[in-house]
Amino acid sequence: MIDIGVNLTSNRFDVDRQEVVDAAIAAGVSKMLITGTSVEESRQALAIAQKLPTTLASTAGIHPHYADGASDDFIEQLTALAAEPEVKAIGECGLDFNRNFSTPENQVNVFKEQIALAEKMQKPLFLHQRDAFDVWFECLAPFIGNVPAMISHCFTGNVSEMQQCIDAEMYIGVTGWVCDERRGADLQAAVRELPLERLMIETDAPYLTPRTIRPRPKSSRNEPKYLPYVAEKIAELKSLSVEEVVAYATANSERVFAL
Ligand SMILES: [Zn+2]
């Protein structure tokens, strides 16, 4: 099983990062992609991955929340990071108009530069999108087919948005959001229609703990070891075996990220 989105640089893992990785491996998670969300976090993600390169890899990018703080030379910094063999994608990058921690203008500019970088370096794009679908898709549209792959990480949209992504040959990263009986209804409907050839799975740990874990964990911190709960929910929604879901998600992730 491959977790394509773990925020292992989070300070919530500072006390036991190695144990978290070990527990995930014991739970059947053979590989994890550590998400980079700023130049500094991307550097840390790479450093963690380099310690265990058979199991860990990373991404390098600037999350839309941090677009306002991007330095003038951030593309040079990301270019250097992306040249390292452990860095498998540019991102996470994208647009988040839900909370607008950075101005929409800066978000769009920083996003577009990273899309162009992915094209130049021929790396997959690891994408974030929240309440910004139409503008986000417009930014990406000219590059469809010109970057090796686009992965809509932590997809939380509806069936029609998912269909637009599928038509653009994107991959869809499904998190424990799908296990949420309160707010996951749209995603559950979308997952039922999602072709297995486009599926990837992720925890987005330490966020989005699956609400289907029994017994319920005492800590609110999500961990990559809970990835099987995401696969189980997808299997249930699609009336497939967990093994089949995992086999497709693993093959897609290995191929796209060269893991
Ligand atoms: Zn995200």
mmCIF file of C-alpha atoms and ligand atoms in Angstrom:
data_model
loop_
_atom_site.group_PDB
_atom_site.id
_atom_site.type_symbol
_atom_site.label_atom_id
_atom_site.label_comp_id
_atom_site.label_asym_id
_atom_site.label_seq_id
_atom_site.Cartn_x
_atom_site.Cartn_y
_atom_site.Cartn_z
ATOM 1 C CA MET A 1 0.000 0.000 0.000
ATOM 2 C CA ILE A 2 1.324 3.474 -0.861
ATOM 3 C CA ASP A 3 0.374 6.635 1.031
ATOM 4 C CA ILE A 4 0.853 9.455 -1.492
ATOM 5 C CA GLY A 5 0.294 12.249 1.057
ATOM 6 C CA VAL A 6 1.883 12.310 4.512
ATOM 7 C CA ASN A 7 2.809 15.600 6.183
ATOM 8 C CA LEU A 8 5.649 13.957 8.042
ATOM 9 C CA THR A 9 7.423 17.294 8.602
ATOM 10 C CA SER A 10 4.587 18.375 10.923
ATOM 11 C CA ASN A 11 5.758 19.162 14.449
ATOM 12 C CA ARG A 12 3.061 16.760 15.640
ATOM 13 C CA PHE A 13 5.490 14.008 14.564
ATOM 14 C CA ASP A 14 8.589 15.533 16.184
ATOM 15 C CA VAL A 15 8.565 13.213 19.201
ATOM 16 C CA ASP A 16 8.090 9.895 17.395
ATOM 17 C CA ARG A 17 8.612 10.323 13.630
ATOM 18 C CA GLN A 18 10.524 7.060 13.233
ATOM 19 C CA GLU A 19 7.933 5.096 15.254
ATOM 20 C CA VAL A 20 5.172 6.523 13.050
ATOM 21 C CA VAL A 21 6.995 5.292 9.943
ATOM 22 C CA ASP A 22 7.652 1.883 11.524
ATOM 23 C CA ALA A 23 3.996 1.504 12.563
ATOM 24 C CA ALA A 24 2.881 2.343 9.031
ATOM 25 C CA ILE A 25 5.228 -0.255 7.547
ATOM 26 C CA ALA A 26 3.887 -2.820 10.045
ATOM 27 C CA ALA A 27 0.340 -1.944 8.908
ATOM 28 C CA GLY A 28 1.243 -2.735 5.287
ATOM 29 C CA VAL A 29 2.159 0.740 4.033
ATOM 30 C CA SER A 30 5.295 0.001 2.051
ATOM 31 C CA LYS A 31 5.914 3.491 0.677
ATOM 32 C CA MET A 32 5.070 7.055 1.710
ATOM 33 C CA LEU A 33 5.347 10.326 -0.174
ATOM 34 C CA ILE A 34 6.143 13.186 2.206
ATOM 35 C CA THR A 35 4.381 16.401 1.261
ATOM 36 C CA GLY A 36 6.393 19.603 0.878
ATOM 37 C CA THR A 37 4.343 22.748 1.530
ATOM 38 C CA SER A 38 7.002 25.483 1.454
ATOM 39 C CA VAL A 39 10.651 25.676 0.408
ATOM 40 C CA GLU A 40 11.767 25.024 3.990
ATOM 41 C CA GLU A 41 9.282 22.160 4.565
ATOM 42 C CA SER A 42 10.216 20.680 1.182
ATOM 43 C CA ARG A 43 13.854 20.709 2.256
ATOM 44 C CA GLN A 44 12.918 18.954 5.515
ATOM 45 C CA ALA A 45 10.732 16.443 3.650
ATOM 46 C CA LEU A 46 13.662 15.592 1.373
ATOM 47 C CA ALA A 47 16.017 15.200 4.358
ATOM 48 C CA ILE A 48 13.597 12.752 6.010
ATOM 49 C CA ALA A 49 13.159 10.805 2.759
ATOM 50 C CA GLN A 50 16.916 10.558 2.210
ATOM 51 C CA LYS A 51 17.281 8.683 5.505
ATOM 52 C CA LEU A 52 15.027 5.865 4.292
ATOM 53 C CA PRO A 53 14.901 6.109 0.484
ATOM 54 C CA THR A 54 13.530 2.602 -0.071
ATOM 55 C CA THR A 55 10.350 3.549 1.824
ATOM 56 C CA LEU A 56 10.133 7.340 1.707
ATOM 57 C CA ALA A 57 10.087 9.920 -1.068
ATOM 58 C CA SER A 58 8.991 13.559 -1.089
ATOM 59 C CA THR A 59 7.494 16.418 -3.047
ATOM 60 C CA ALA A 60 8.777 19.990 -3.394
ATOM 61 C CA GLY A 61 6.436 22.923 -3.666
ATOM 62 C CA ILE A 62 4.602 25.833 -2.102
ATOM 63 C CA HIS A 63 1.088 25.348 -0.738
ATOM 64 C CA PRO A 64 -1.354 28.149 -1.647
ATOM 65 C CA HIS A 65 -1.619 29.085 2.046
ATOM 66 C CA TYR A 66 2.053 30.141 1.885
ATOM 67 C CA ALA A 67 1.969 31.946 -1.472
ATOM 68 C CA ASP A 68 2.228 35.391 0.171
ATOM 69 C CA GLY A 69 5.497 34.372 1.816
ATOM 70 C CA ALA A 70 7.155 32.937 -1.301
ATOM 71 C CA SER A 71 10.630 34.406 -1.807
ATOM 72 C CA ASP A 72 11.684 36.038 -5.075
ATOM 73 C CA ASP A 73 13.908 33.061 -5.857
ATOM 74 C CA PHE A 74 11.522 30.277 -4.854
ATOM 75 C CA ILE A 75 11.582 28.723 -8.320
ATOM 76 C CA GLU A 76 15.392 28.415 -8.192
ATOM 77 C CA GLN A 77 15.081 26.796 -4.746
ATOM 78 C CA LEU A 78 12.410 24.359 -5.909
ATOM 79 C CA THR A 79 14.393 23.596 -9.073
ATOM 80 C CA ALA A 80 17.390 22.544 -6.984
ATOM 81 C CA LEU A 81 15.224 20.389 -4.710
ATOM 82 C CA ALA A 82 13.363 18.774 -7.613
ATOM 83 C CA ALA A 83 16.684 17.671 -9.120
ATOM 84 C CA GLU A 84 17.174 15.264 -6.193
ATOM 85 C CA PRO A 85 16.150 11.673 -6.991
ATOM 86 C CA GLU A 86 13.926 11.376 -3.882
ATOM 87 C CA VAL A 87 11.750 14.301 -5.011
ATOM 88 C CA LYS A 88 9.002 12.741 -7.109
ATOM 89 C CA ALA A 89 6.662 15.652 -7.818
ATOM 90 C CA ILE A 90 6.203 19.430 -7.784
ATOM 91 C CA GLY A 91 3.748 20.412 -5.062
ATOM 92 C CA GLU A 92 1.736 20.508 -3.165
ATOM 93 C CA CYS A 93 0.637 23.514 -5.108
ATOM 94 C CA GLY A 94 -2.675 24.903 -6.191
ATOM 95 C CA LEU A 95 -5.400 27.255 -5.008
ATOM 96 C CA ASP A 96 -7.345 27.534 -1.756
ATOM 97 C CA PHE A 97 -10.044 30.207 -1.773
ATOM 98 C CA ASN A 98 -11.707 28.600 1.257
ATOM 99 C CA ARG A 99 -9.659 30.516 3.775
ATOM 100 C CA ASN A 100 -7.497 32.799 1.592
ATOM 101 C CA PHE A 101 -4.524 32.715 3.943
ATOM 102 C CA SER A 102 -2.696 34.242 0.962
ATOM 103 C CA THR A 103 -4.254 36.646 -1.520
ATOM 104 C CA PRO A 104 -5.910 34.978 -4.540
ATOM 105 C CA GLU A 105 -3.581 36.981 -6.844
ATOM 106 C CA ASN A 106 -0.449 35.650 -5.166
ATOM 107 C CA GLN A 107 -1.893 32.139 -5.060
ATOM 108 C CA VAL A 108 -2.493 32.167 -8.821
ATOM 109 C CA ASN A 109 0.965 33.575 -9.598
ATOM 110 C CA VAL A 110 2.849 31.125 -7.385
ATOM 111 C CA PHE A 111 0.728 28.253 -8.716
ATOM 112 C CA LYS A 112 1.349 29.130 -12.369
ATOM 113 C CA GLU A 113 5.103 29.310 -11.816
ATOM 114 C CA GLN A 114 5.078 25.849 -10.281
ATOM 115 C CA ILE A 115 3.018 24.432 -13.150
ATOM 116 C CA ALA A 116 5.596 25.820 -15.585
ATOM 117 C CA LEU A 117 8.378 24.298 -13.453
ATOM 118 C CA ALA A 118 6.727 20.875 -13.579
ATOM 119 C CA GLU A 119 6.593 21.148 -17.358
ATOM 120 C CA LYS A 120 10.200 22.267 -17.591
ATOM 121 C CA MET A 121 11.465 19.499 -15.277
ATOM 122 C CA GLN A 122 8.941 16.934 -16.552
ATOM 123 C CA LYS A 123 7.753 16.086 -13.034
ATOM 124 C CA PRO A 124 4.212 15.199 -11.957
ATOM 125 C CA LEU A 125 2.136 17.932 -10.291
ATOM 126 C CA PHE A 126 0.826 17.240 -6.788
ATOM 127 C CA LEU A 127 -2.218 19.483 -6.601
ATOM 128 C CA HIS A 128 -4.304 21.118 -3.894
ATOM 129 C CA GLN A 129 -7.695 22.712 -4.577
ATOM 130 C CA ARG A 130 -10.348 24.041 -2.251
ATOM 131 C CA ASP A 131 -13.287 26.240 -3.291
ATOM 132 C CA ALA A 132 -11.374 27.309 -6.388
ATOM 133 C CA PHE A 133 -12.144 24.615 -8.931
ATOM 134 C CA ASP A 134 -12.839 26.708 -12.037
ATOM 135 C CA VAL A 135 -9.836 29.049 -11.712
ATOM 136 C CA TRP A 136 -7.616 26.113 -10.714
ATOM 137 C CA PHE A 137 -8.668 24.107 -13.756
ATOM 138 C CA GLU A 138 -8.150 27.122 -16.055
ATOM 139 C CA CYS A 139 -4.558 27.448 -14.795
ATOM 140 C CA LEU A 140 -3.907 23.763 -15.501
ATOM 141 C CA ALA A 141 -5.766 23.378 -18.806
ATOM 142 C CA PRO A 142 -2.958 24.617 -21.114
ATOM 143 C CA PHE A 143 -0.573 22.074 -19.580
ATOM 144 C CA ILE A 144 -2.723 18.962 -19.824
ATOM 145 C CA GLY A 145 -0.606 16.439 -21.719
ATOM 146 C CA ASN A 146 2.534 18.567 -21.279
ATOM 147 C CA VAL A 147 3.391 17.427 -17.734
ATOM 148 C CA PRO A 148 3.897 13.722 -16.959
ATOM 149 C CA ALA A 149 0.874 13.588 -14.613
ATOM 150 C CA MET A 150 -1.488 15.680 -12.514
ATOM 151 C CA ILE A 151 -2.657 14.358 -9.171
ATOM 152 C CA SER A 152 -5.596 16.070 -7.477
ATOM 153 C CA HIS A 153 -4.507 15.344 -3.922
ATOM 154 C CA CYS A 154 -7.116 15.149 -1.145
ATOM 155 C CA PHE A 155 -9.926 15.430 -3.656
ATOM 156 C CA THR A 156 -13.124 16.613 -1.936
ATOM 157 C CA GLY A 157 -15.189 17.644 -4.940
ATOM 158 C CA ASN A 158 -18.380 16.314 -6.479
ATOM 159 C CA VAL A 159 -19.064 13.918 -9.354
ATOM 160 C CA SER A 160 -19.008 16.542 -12.117
ATOM 161 C CA GLU A 161 -15.719 18.085 -10.924
ATOM 162 C CA MET A 162 -14.217 14.631 -10.695
ATOM 163 C CA GLN A 163 -15.390 13.846 -14.215
ATOM 164 C CA GLN A 164 -13.691 17.000 -15.488
ATOM 165 C CA CYS A 165 -10.460 15.865 -13.805
ATOM 166 C CA ILE A 166 -10.787 12.351 -15.235
ATOM 167 C CA ASP A 167 -11.402 13.751 -18.725
ATOM 168 C CA ALA A 168 -8.136 15.684 -18.283
ATOM 169 C CA GLU A 169 -6.462 12.348 -17.401
ATOM 170 C CA MET A 170 -5.740 13.423 -13.822
ATOM 171 C CA TYR A 171 -5.313 11.061 -10.916
ATOM 172 C CA ILE A 172 -7.539 11.416 -7.864
ATOM 173 C CA GLY A 173 -6.075 11.154 -4.361
ATOM 174 C CA VAL A 174 -8.684 9.912 -1.888
ATOM 175 C CA THR A 175 -8.186 10.536 1.846
ATOM 176 C CA GLY A 176 -10.110 9.639 4.988
ATOM 177 C CA TRP A 177 -12.528 12.419 3.999
ATOM 178 C CA VAL A 178 -14.349 9.558 2.259
ATOM 179 C CA CYS A 179 -14.886 7.910 5.683
ATOM 180 C CA ASP A 180 -16.746 10.965 7.001
ATOM 181 C CA GLU A 181 -20.467 10.326 7.199
ATOM 182 C CA ARG A 182 -21.169 14.027 7.865
ATOM 183 C CA ARG A 183 -19.358 15.838 5.050
ATOM 184 C CA GLY A 184 -18.128 13.044 2.783
ATOM 185 C CA ALA A 185 -21.350 12.399 0.821
ATOM 186 C CA ASP A 186 -20.252 14.195 -2.377
ATOM 187 C CA LEU A 187 -16.902 12.432 -2.347
ATOM 188 C CA GLN A 188 -18.523 9.050 -1.685
ATOM 189 C CA ALA A 189 -20.748 9.547 -4.738
ATOM 190 C CA ALA A 190 -17.715 10.584 -6.808
ATOM 191 C CA VAL A 191 -15.635 7.608 -5.662
ATOM 192 C CA ARG A 192 -18.364 5.216 -6.813
ATOM 193 C CA GLU A 193 -17.827 6.611 -10.354
ATOM 194 C CA LEU A 194 -14.033 6.861 -10.182
ATOM 195 C CA PRO A 195 -12.209 4.523 -12.600
ATOM 196 C CA LEU A 196 -9.660 2.388 -10.722
ATOM 197 C CA GLU A 197 -7.021 3.418 -13.286
ATOM 198 C CA ARG A 198 -7.223 6.955 -11.811
ATOM 199 C CA LEU A 199 -7.258 6.123 -8.088
ATOM 200 C CA MET A 200 -4.572 6.864 -5.509
ATOM 201 C CA ILE A 201 -4.946 6.693 -1.728
ATOM 202 C CA GLU A 202 -3.516 8.859 1.029
ATOM 203 C CA THR A 203 -3.965 9.789 4.680
ATOM 204 C CA ASP A 204 -2.903 13.480 4.630
ATOM 205 C CA ALA A 205 -1.680 12.698 8.165
ATOM 206 C CA PRO A 206 -1.687 14.288 10.732
ATOM 207 C CA TYR A 207 -5.000 15.641 9.371
ATOM 208 C CA LEU A 208 -8.258 13.902 8.398
ATOM 209 C CA THR A 209 -8.283 10.881 10.707
ATOM 210 C CA PRO A 210 -10.750 8.362 9.237
ATOM 211 C CA ARG A 211 -13.924 8.355 11.317
ATOM 212 C CA THR A 212 -14.338 4.625 10.665
ATOM 213 C CA ILE A 213 -11.397 3.531 12.860
ATOM 214 C CA ARG A 214 -12.507 1.081 15.585
ATOM 215 C CA PRO A 215 -11.724 1.330 18.399
ATOM 216 C CA ARG A 216 -11.503 5.084 17.972
ATOM 217 C CA PRO A 217 -7.942 6.342 18.530
ATOM 218 C CA LYS A 218 -7.390 8.424 21.667
ATOM 219 C CA SER A 219 -5.278 10.961 19.793
ATOM 220 C CA SER A 220 -6.794 13.204 17.119
ATOM 221 C CA ARG A 221 -3.536 12.860 15.180
ATOM 222 C CA ASN A 222 -3.882 10.890 11.960
ATOM 223 C CA GLU A 223 -1.067 8.537 10.965
ATOM 224 C CA PRO A 224 -0.086 6.709 7.775
ATOM 225 C CA LYS A 225 -0.788 3.402 9.569
ATOM 226 C CA TYR A 226 -4.508 4.191 9.180
ATOM 227 C CA LEU A 227 -4.329 4.089 5.369
ATOM 228 C CA PRO A 228 -6.079 0.666 5.265
ATOM 229 C CA TYR A 229 -9.274 2.352 6.538
ATOM 230 C CA VAL A 230 -9.326 4.552 3.436
ATOM 231 C CA ALA A 231 -8.865 1.537 1.153
ATOM 232 C CA GLU A 232 -11.612 -0.370 2.997
ATOM 233 C CA LYS A 233 -14.132 2.438 2.589
ATOM 234 C CA ILE A 234 -13.376 2.769 -1.137
ATOM 235 C CA ALA A 235 -13.767 -1.003 -1.560
ATOM 236 C CA GLU A 236 -17.121 -0.882 0.233
ATOM 237 C CA LEU A 237 -18.358 2.020 -1.933
ATOM 238 C CA LYS A 238 -17.294 0.286 -5.149
ATOM 239 C CA SER A 239 -18.360 -3.225 -4.087
ATOM 240 C CA LEU A 240 -14.843 -4.530 -4.718
ATOM 241 C CA SER A 241 -12.312 -6.379 -2.615
ATOM 242 C CA VAL A 242 -9.822 -4.303 -0.638
ATOM 243 C CA GLU A 243 -7.039 -6.189 -2.424
ATOM 244 C CA GLU A 244 -8.285 -5.033 -5.823
ATOM 245 C CA VAL A 245 -8.537 -1.398 -4.724
ATOM 246 C CA VAL A 246 -5.058 -1.513 -3.205
ATOM 247 C CA ALA A 247 -3.578 -3.223 -6.261
ATOM 248 C CA TYR A 248 -4.778 -0.478 -8.601
ATOM 249 C CA ALA A 249 -3.852 2.409 -6.279
ATOM 250 C CA THR A 250 -0.387 0.927 -5.743
ATOM 251 C CA ALA A 251 0.275 0.335 -9.431
ATOM 252 C CA ASN A 252 -0.894 3.859 -10.330
ATOM 253 C CA SER A 253 1.289 5.449 -7.635
ATOM 254 C CA GLU A 254 4.381 3.400 -8.510
ATOM 255 C CA ARG A 255 4.063 4.230 -12.183
ATOM 256 C CA VAL A 256 3.281 7.956 -11.838
ATOM 257 C CA PHE A 257 5.829 8.770 -9.127
ATOM 258 C CA ALA A 258 8.436 6.222 -10.268
ATOM 259 C CA LEU A 259 8.509 4.685 -6.782
HETATM 260 ZN ZN ZN B 1 -3.682 19.764 0.447
#
